[in-house]
Amino acid sequence: MLRYVGKRLVLMLVSLWLIASLTFVLMHSIPGDPFTSEKKLPKQTLENLKAKYGLDKPLPAQYVQYMGNLVKFDLGISIKSTTRTVNDILEEGFPVSAHLGIQSILVALAAGIVMGMIAASRQNQLSDYFLMVLAVIGLSVPAFVLAPLFQKYFGMKWNLLPVWGWGEFDKTILPSIVLAFSPLALVTRLTRSSMLEVIGQDYIRTARAKGLPPIRVMSRHTLRNAIIPVVTIMGPLTAAILTGSFVVEQIFAIPGLGKYFVESITNRDYPVIMGVTIFYSAFLIVMNFLVDLLYGWIDPRIKLGGKEAG
Amino acid sequence: MGKGISRGIALLSVLSMVFLAACGGGNSADKGGKGELAEKQEITLGNIPSEPPGLDPLDAKDSVSGDILSQTMVGLTKMDKKGEPIPGIAEKWDANEDMTQITFHLRDAQWSNGDPVTAEDFEYAWKRMLDPKNGAVYAYQLFYLKNGEKYNKGKAKADEVGVKAVDEKTLEVTLEQPTPYFLSLTTFYSLKPVPKKVVEANKDWASEADSYVCNGPFKVKSWKHDAKIVLEKNDKYYDADKVKLTQINLPFIADQKTGYQMFQTGDVDSSNSNIVPTDLTKKLLDSGEAKGVPQIATYTVEFNTKKKPFNNKKVRKAFSMAIDRKQIVENVLEGGQEPANGWVPWGMPDFAAGKDFAEVHGKYIEPTPQPDEAKKLLAEGLKEEGLKKMPEMTYLYNTDDGHKKIAEALQQMWKENLGVDIKLGNVEWKVFLERKTAGDFDLVRFGWLPDYIDPMTFMDVYMTDSGNNDPKFSNKKYDELIKKAKSTADQKVRMQALHEAEDLLMDEMPTAPLYWYTRVYMDKDYVKNVYRAIDGSVFYEEAYLTEK
């Protein structure tokens, strides 16, 4: 186990270095730089600006300098918001995005698993059809359509919930639900199909034959095994929720990190592009690692280290 | 005050009154509300879409920072309701005849921490802006100062720059050449002062509310990054008696529709166009819920004059004549814009005539297309270039729904009125700018907003060596006329030269102006006296709320 963890940690660091290097190269190869603007700056001003941010040096030198700073966890200063360091942006923005993301994942998981279980246990009945139609809608309606609709009805028409801002719990409800909508649909469908698969297995029949109450069969025997596919998508799901929060954060005026993911590229704000990419990559790599560890816990047949149990 | 300036200001007043009478002046209507001053003078604005890049004048390079700085910092002069520079921190000034030497006399004013605002704060701020080490984007706004540009290039010392604090209350400014609009420039946020002592003690002074020191009607009470800035009345402001609002809340609202809903639910009291959804603009303008004011800016199509057949002025003119500007304004944009009839837009003053510059120059372009003449010109132009038909050409624009709609309308108009198929090329913003600068285009969209209130800010764009002259238009006579206008403070000579230059530009047509901008805004009935200046700035210094 320890050896496995050690090996994974080294791999994680190598992946991160590769991602950082690749991003660095790609970022500098797209047209435009942070100072490209509609009103052209005088040549001298441009040179002064480049010198200020060290962009006047050859690219390899910039790379070495960046990596040197990265090791010291110094991600530099945003070129657009000159008074803010990338570390500040991450420290202030990520907790907000994470809060929103975790809340959405919880909504998606809780509601999705329950809905999936209901659909599976009532296969081909009206409630199953209803939930599946709902899941299709959830997967196909994008957040930028759903969010204004929610704002219009829950906020303006019925005056139930605030439609913007951050800080109090009631402000988090609408954005969490909007963000959870698509993953919720996915979890519902996955839970339903894997439940149906498990329900047909011999050991479930045995459990039922032993006279166990259906609720117990469902929760202890069926769900535990049916949940594996759901756990498998947890890594990518977290990624999707965190990186996909941009639209929701923008619509609900939430001070999260999502927008930097898009804006920094539009602005060619090099330090922010690098910082946010490396940060999210590190986060996702760690998440995937944790999911792998979770497999072993849920299903002891899955041995970590890559060797299948006989 | 020098004669030239007085005359300019007097004429500008007349002009501005005419202009304001015509367009309503951009102030909140006095109708509505109960008329009594509300007990709670706290307003929430929907003006700010995102975190401001910087509240230090050195770092401010965008309208978001500018919008906040308009409330927190005052420069030597302020722009009054008529668009003129009036006394700000400078109580009065004297200038020599050719407007190269100006002495500003400062009033008793304080920073929000109680320190006096001194001439040295200005000298320090301007030299700091020009210091090459600081890499200030707007350093060029100070290139008018003697040796300003040289210092920025590292070719002169700071001491040689034409700004000097003679004593605590006197600032002496020496300019490179006559610049009649320099006073107007001193209203701009790059030329605002900074508190020298505070800046020297803490280089991050402007990044948090606690350390931010300013001299305007409002100071920063709190700043939650990426979420909200709250301003409160600055009791140390020299004109604090006039300020009625006690607090301004500035939540950052990126999404137009969210801003609009916040206005509807009463979470926002006042805002500019960023809360007016594009698809609702016409409806809201018609119903009077939103209002529009002219904005000094021109949207145009530029031709690559180095590329066949756009090197031929007949071809360029043909393309311009085939455009139905009236239709673009009325059916595509629907925001109260004006079809452009020249390059210098409405609202820009002619300082000699005391009228709108555009009014004096008359109509260069018809709002409706003239297909017959356009086709004839195109045929002649193509023949002169030895071409039998129009080669394949692309109209380049950057990703944006508004630009896309215009591009599609133009494509259709050129097809209908000229019989020419033009392809559309849509690219991402920075790619667009790179290609435009590199001359990698046939036809391209362009929008120009002024740097200061003088027609020159439009006219020198198309000088041969101008960095913004992407069509690479080059005309000796044109350059001479602009140089002539730049060399004198005599408004009559300047304006005459600028008009002649525009005659020439519109005859050569390297750029085919489409429309002049409007700024749409929404204020609740109980919001009074918000001042929206002709350059796009919004001031809440004298705004107040009446009972709802």
mmCIF file of N, CA, C and O in Angstrom, chain A residues 42 92 217 283 292:
data_model
loop_
_atom_site.group_PDB
_atom_site.id
_atom_site.type_symbol
_atom_site.label_atom_id
_atom_site.label_comp_id
_atom_site.label_asym_id
_atom_site.label_seq_id
_atom_site.Cartn_x
_atom_site.Cartn_y
_atom_site.Cartn_z
ATOM 1 N N PRO A 42 2.287 52.887 -27.320
ATOM 2 C CA PRO A 42 3.553 53.258 -27.942
ATOM 3 C C PRO A 42 4.594 52.162 -27.696
ATOM 4 O O PRO A 42 4.534 51.463 -26.674
ATOM 5 N N GLU A 92 -8.651 33.352 -2.328
ATOM 6 C CA GLU A 92 -9.975 33.937 -2.122
ATOM 7 C C GLU A 92 -11.038 33.283 -2.976
ATOM 8 O O GLU A 92 -12.174 33.120 -2.549
ATOM 9 N N VAL A 217 -32.301 -5.058 1.781
ATOM 10 C CA VAL A 217 -31.654 -5.645 0.594
ATOM 11 C C VAL A 217 -31.133 -4.519 -0.282
ATOM 12 O O VAL A 217 -30.000 -4.528 -0.763
ATOM 13 N N PHE A 283 -5.372 19.698 -8.138
ATOM 14 C CA PHE A 283 -6.589 19.334 -7.430
ATOM 15 C C PHE A 283 -7.214 18.070 -8.035
ATOM 16 O O PHE A 283 -7.584 17.132 -7.323
ATOM 17 N N ASP A 292 -9.415 6.473 -6.387
ATOM 18 C CA ASP A 292 -8.817 5.140 -6.494
ATOM 19 C C ASP A 292 -8.717 4.479 -5.127
ATOM 20 O O ASP A 292 -8.950 3.282 -4.975
#
